Amino acid sequence: MKKWISVLALVFAATTILAACGSKTDNTAAGGGGSEDKSYTIKVANYYAPDHPQNVALNEKFKPLVEELSGGSLKVEIYDNNKLGGEKEFYTGVRNGTIEMGLPGMIMQADIPIMGAVEWPFLLNDFAHAKSVLDGPVGQDMAAELEKVHGVHALTWSANGFRMISSSKQVASMNDFKGLRLRMPNTPIFVKLGKLLGANVSPMPLSEVFTALEQKVVDGQDNPIGVVKSSGFYEVQSHILESRHGFTPNILIMNQKLWEKLSADQKKALEDAAKAYADYEWQLSEESYESDKQFLMDKGMTFITPDDSFKEQMEAAIQPIYEEYYSKYPWAKELVDRIKKQANE
């Protein structure tokens, strides 16, 4: 009898220990990014210089928050300044899984036209309008279409800024666009815009622009002034036309297959960190405009603010873009109306 009592006691003790271990494991998994989550290193690729608001926000908010909120199960490495290839290369890398995350512009609009709608000229008024559109139903619809067609998971929208023309000579009227060799991103909307303004357009990726300007292959380029500063274009440019002719966002994306492998806690860590990063980046982008402008003026650049007449002439010149898109895409007119309406809400 004593022998059986001893055996039962041992069984009971073992069962108690196993139960305790099981309880500890469950609690860890429920705690958010615990030791039971599989570990991943996430490379985040982008084309911005290290001191651009995008990389400041990624390094100061996104990276530390992901690593903290995931309990260390997710590690983040930021690859700025085209270190993992230009926009086309790293976007493709995220789609096929060789790169975990990326921060492209609207390069995908050639396949998914609705993704380019927010860049249509003179459509968004200011940062508040842009953020409300992208964080609202319009931005959600666009992100859903991106996931459906290209199979990447969209985490959040952020700001590149309002596009302007920097050049090696003055552009102060419509006549000054004539013969201007203007670099534009290699997307249809920008190529059409430059041509309708009267420029000779040379499409090329951002990684090639400085050399093209330096070697006088082109006279000018279009980008938000934060890019002019961070990419050093002021070294080979003399003027900036504050045309604000379009707004360019970025979208933080992740390889869909990797996203699906993550635990619920890891997904939440990424979502919370992405929101904090985006809010901070929008703030930095808006606040940095005046300081960037002063920096560029101190470097000898002359800013030209178009008067109402010049603005109206630019807007009139690009109207064929809207006429074409309204006839080509059944959703275009309604979407533009939704975006314009949101400016008044």
XYZ file of C-alpha atoms in Angstrom:
345
model
C 0.000 0.000 0.000
C 2.779 2.388 0.950
C 4.369 1.685 -2.449
C 1.168 2.661 -4.307
C 0.777 5.783 -2.166
C 4.324 6.827 -3.099
C 3.657 6.279 -6.788
C 0.432 8.300 -6.640
C 2.246 11.082 -4.824
C 4.905 11.230 -7.538
C 2.267 11.301 -10.293
C 0.408 14.103 -8.530
C 3.597 16.115 -8.091
C 4.559 15.698 -11.755
C 1.066 16.679 -12.899
C 1.174 19.805 -10.735
C 4.551 20.839 -12.143
C 3.396 20.326 -15.742
C 0.228 22.311 -15.107
C 2.247 25.122 -13.616
C 4.566 25.146 -16.631
C 1.595 25.176 -18.999
C 0.061 28.090 -17.132
C 3.316 30.042 -17.334
C 3.575 29.484 -21.111
C -0.005 30.622 -21.684
C 0.532 33.763 -19.632
C 3.698 34.605 -21.533
C 2.023 34.234 -24.912
C -0.869 36.414 -23.802
C 1.459 39.067 -22.454
C 2.456 40.511 -25.845
C 5.607 39.543 -27.696
C 6.682 36.985 -25.136
C 9.339 34.321 -25.393
C 6.927 31.934 -27.129
C 6.699 34.160 -30.227
C 9.036 33.223 -33.048
C 11.762 35.834 -33.579
C 12.163 37.788 -36.821
C 14.524 40.470 -38.080
C 12.661 43.019 -40.193
C 14.579 45.027 -42.773
C 12.864 48.319 -43.691
C 14.034 49.782 -47.023
C 13.567 53.342 -48.249
C 15.158 55.905 -50.562
C 15.446 58.855 -48.154
C 18.609 60.352 -46.693
C 19.308 59.531 -43.014
C 18.244 62.971 -41.727
C 14.957 63.095 -43.657
C 11.835 63.132 -41.415
C 10.978 59.638 -42.651
C 14.174 58.103 -41.299
C 14.129 60.243 -38.167
C 10.650 58.912 -37.378
C 11.544 55.331 -38.300
C 14.586 55.373 -36.015
C 13.111 57.358 -33.139
C 9.623 55.828 -33.058
C 9.076 52.753 -35.220
C 12.206 50.705 -34.461
C 12.295 51.146 -30.660
C 8.542 50.697 -30.262
C 8.384 47.518 -32.355
C 11.236 45.985 -30.392
C 9.776 47.040 -27.037
C 6.150 46.123 -27.713
C 7.085 42.756 -29.208
C 9.133 41.865 -26.154
C 12.234 41.605 -28.326
C 10.804 38.968 -30.660
C 10.921 41.477 -33.547
C 14.133 43.289 -34.433
C 14.097 46.208 -36.887
C 16.904 47.305 -39.203
C 16.500 50.543 -41.200
C 18.123 50.630 -44.643
C 17.955 54.236 -45.865
C 19.267 56.038 -48.944
C 18.662 53.204 -51.468
C 20.973 50.789 -49.614
C 18.754 47.872 -50.646
C 18.180 49.244 -54.132
C 16.027 51.972 -55.613
C 12.291 52.218 -55.131
C 11.429 49.709 -57.837
C 13.932 47.168 -56.497
C 12.950 47.310 -52.845
C 9.229 47.410 -53.650
C 9.666 44.223 -55.663
C 11.720 42.803 -52.790
C 8.872 43.341 -50.333
C 6.410 41.730 -52.732
C 8.517 38.583 -53.182
C 9.737 38.406 -49.586
C 13.455 39.082 -49.950
C 12.885 42.330 -48.005
C 10.457 42.322 -45.085
C 9.256 45.941 -45.201
C 9.559 49.016 -47.389
C 8.491 52.639 -47.611
C 7.727 53.343 -51.278
C 5.891 56.209 -52.836
C 3.119 55.493 -55.300
C 5.292 53.458 -57.679
C 2.587 50.781 -57.827
C 0.079 53.102 -59.542
C 1.038 51.786 -62.974
C -0.696 48.518 -61.996
C -3.145 50.003 -59.475
C -4.254 53.411 -60.825
C -6.283 54.361 -57.743
C -3.051 54.467 -55.712
C -1.949 57.483 -57.721
C -5.114 59.520 -57.245
C -3.840 61.421 -54.187
C -0.947 62.688 -56.310
C -3.185 64.185 -58.962
C -2.244 67.855 -59.378
C -3.651 70.592 -57.170
C -6.037 68.167 -55.453
C -4.932 68.261 -51.800
C -4.801 71.643 -50.085
C -2.522 71.211 -47.085
C -1.107 68.648 -44.662
C -4.306 68.482 -42.588
C -6.387 67.761 -45.686
C -3.922 65.133 -46.918
C -3.740 63.343 -43.570
C -7.508 63.271 -43.114
C -7.960 61.770 -46.596
C -5.263 59.113 -46.214
C -6.174 58.146 -42.646
C -9.855 57.984 -43.554
C -12.032 55.828 -45.836
C -10.249 56.927 -49.025
C -6.862 55.802 -47.727
C -8.360 52.576 -46.384
C -9.931 51.783 -49.761
C -6.628 52.398 -51.516
C -4.681 50.196 -49.084
C -7.221 47.401 -49.490
C -6.835 47.548 -53.285
C -3.049 47.430 -52.916
C -3.232 44.304 -50.761
C -5.686 42.629 -53.130
C -3.702 43.283 -56.315
C -0.062 43.211 -55.188
C -0.308 41.085 -52.073
C 1.505 43.359 -49.636
C 0.176 44.336 -46.228
C -0.235 48.096 -45.751
C 0.472 49.355 -42.230
C 0.163 53.142 -42.444
C 0.405 56.260 -44.592
C 2.999 58.983 -44.065
C 4.025 62.223 -45.766
C 6.676 63.038 -48.309
C 5.198 66.477 -48.839
C 4.005 68.989 -51.406
C 5.952 68.892 -54.643
C 7.744 71.919 -56.077
C 10.144 72.643 -58.918
C 13.815 73.182 -58.113
C 15.984 74.319 -61.003
C 19.262 75.840 -62.073
C 17.433 78.833 -63.527
C 14.400 80.913 -62.662
C 10.921 79.533 -63.283
C 8.562 82.420 -62.606
C 6.021 82.128 -65.423
C 4.518 79.615 -67.811
C 6.997 80.772 -70.456
C 9.889 79.676 -68.236
C 8.736 76.054 -68.469
C 9.342 76.076 -72.230
C 12.532 74.185 -72.990
C 13.161 73.400 -69.316
C 14.716 69.915 -69.067
C 12.786 68.634 -66.096
C 13.340 65.382 -64.232
C 10.142 63.713 -63.099
C 9.516 60.359 -61.405
C 8.896 57.629 -63.952
C 5.139 57.496 -63.388
C 2.540 58.587 -65.937
C 0.936 61.317 -63.834
C 4.209 63.220 -63.358
C 5.362 62.787 -66.929
C 2.025 64.155 -68.186
C 2.081 67.017 -65.706
C 5.555 68.159 -66.737
C 4.707 67.997 -70.426
C 1.439 69.918 -69.994
C 3.319 72.655 -68.142
C 5.545 72.915 -71.228
C 8.757 71.262 -69.993
C 10.910 68.648 -71.693
C 10.480 65.727 -69.296
C 13.211 63.213 -68.413
C 11.865 60.426 -66.175
C 14.412 58.926 -63.767
C 14.607 57.447 -60.249
C 15.588 59.626 -57.315
C 18.911 57.818 -56.925
C 20.101 59.255 -60.275
C 18.908 62.845 -59.885
C 21.903 64.495 -58.189
C 24.325 63.284 -60.847
C 21.956 64.323 -63.644
C 21.675 67.811 -62.154
C 25.401 68.066 -61.526
C 26.247 67.021 -65.088
C 23.529 69.335 -66.461
C 21.683 66.478 -68.112
C 18.561 68.118 -66.662
C 17.886 71.691 -65.531
C 15.493 70.881 -62.737
C 13.490 68.316 -60.825
C 10.292 68.141 -58.800
C 10.133 67.064 -55.149
C 9.178 68.416 -51.734
C 11.862 70.768 -50.426
C 12.766 68.302 -47.664
C 14.216 66.097 -50.406
C 16.060 69.056 -51.934
C 17.720 69.585 -48.573
C 18.389 65.987 -47.535
C 19.634 64.937 -50.992
C 21.924 67.963 -51.375
C 20.302 69.281 -54.536
C 21.006 72.832 -53.307
C 24.638 72.214 -54.292
C 23.647 72.087 -57.968
C 20.420 74.170 -58.010
C 19.692 77.867 -57.581
C 15.881 78.341 -57.602
C 12.715 76.782 -56.181
C 9.219 77.464 -57.472
C 6.778 77.005 -54.583
C 4.173 75.591 -56.926
C 2.795 72.987 -54.482
C 1.460 71.296 -57.598
C 0.880 67.926 -55.967
C 1.168 65.980 -52.747
C 3.158 62.775 -52.458
C 2.607 60.307 -49.622
C 4.490 57.180 -48.643
C 3.002 53.915 -47.493
C 4.683 51.541 -45.047
C 4.223 48.022 -46.408
C 5.127 44.504 -45.302
C 5.453 41.200 -47.093
C 2.023 39.573 -46.800
C 3.280 36.036 -46.134
C 5.454 37.215 -43.256
C 2.577 39.255 -41.834
C 0.412 36.136 -41.783
C 3.091 34.210 -39.859
C 3.197 36.717 -37.007
C 1.364 36.204 -33.739
C -1.521 38.481 -32.801
C 0.724 40.249 -30.295
C 3.438 40.854 -32.862
C 0.903 42.247 -35.330
C -0.426 44.609 -32.687
C 3.114 45.715 -31.840
C 3.713 46.589 -35.486
C 0.384 48.375 -35.852
C 0.852 50.461 -32.693
C 4.426 51.343 -33.618
C 3.392 52.222 -37.183
C 0.737 54.637 -35.940
C 3.185 56.364 -33.587
C 5.788 56.608 -36.349
C 3.297 58.018 -38.873
C 1.858 60.647 -36.521
C 5.380 61.788 -35.663
C 6.505 61.826 -39.290
C 3.506 63.902 -40.430
C 4.311 66.379 -37.650
C 8.006 66.537 -38.570
C 7.252 66.988 -42.275
C 4.869 69.858 -41.721
C 6.971 71.607 -39.080
C 10.199 71.275 -41.041
C 8.999 73.240 -44.064
C 9.988 76.695 -42.804
C 13.302 75.512 -41.359
C 14.111 73.641 -44.587
C 13.237 76.750 -46.580
C 15.520 78.897 -44.429
C 18.326 76.343 -44.724
C 18.064 76.347 -48.524
C 17.927 80.146 -48.649
C 21.053 80.279 -46.501
C 22.670 78.003 -49.075
C 21.891 80.587 -51.747
C 18.648 79.268 -53.231
C 16.011 81.756 -54.349
C 12.345 80.927 -53.657
C 9.657 82.080 -56.061
C 6.082 82.154 -54.772
C 3.627 82.101 -57.694
C 0.893 84.714 -57.629
C -2.778 83.812 -58.137
C -2.576 84.376 -61.899
C 0.391 82.014 -62.296
C -1.313 79.364 -60.132
C -4.478 79.582 -62.192
C -2.489 79.204 -65.413
C -0.751 76.076 -64.072
C -4.045 74.569 -62.937
C -5.664 75.308 -66.290
C -2.746 73.739 -68.161
C -3.069 70.402 -66.383
C -6.846 69.985 -66.719
C -6.449 67.467 -69.587
C -5.147 65.044 -66.953
C -8.505 65.100 -65.187
C -10.442 64.897 -68.426
C -8.448 61.830 -69.441
C -8.778 60.094 -66.084
C -12.495 60.828 -65.767
C -13.116 59.162 -69.121
C -10.706 56.305 -68.434
C -11.616 55.323 -64.855
C -15.293 55.025 -63.806
C -14.364 55.682 -60.182
C -12.256 58.802 -60.779
C -14.836 61.623 -60.644
C -16.508 60.269 -57.512
C -13.159 59.812 -55.781
C -12.028 63.347 -56.600
C -15.335 64.685 -55.283
C -14.879 62.702 -52.053
C -11.371 64.084 -51.604
C -12.408 67.674 -52.287
C -15.414 67.379 -49.974
C -13.183 66.220 -47.135
C -11.303 69.517 -47.248
C -14.425 71.250 -45.946
C -15.242 68.781 -43.173
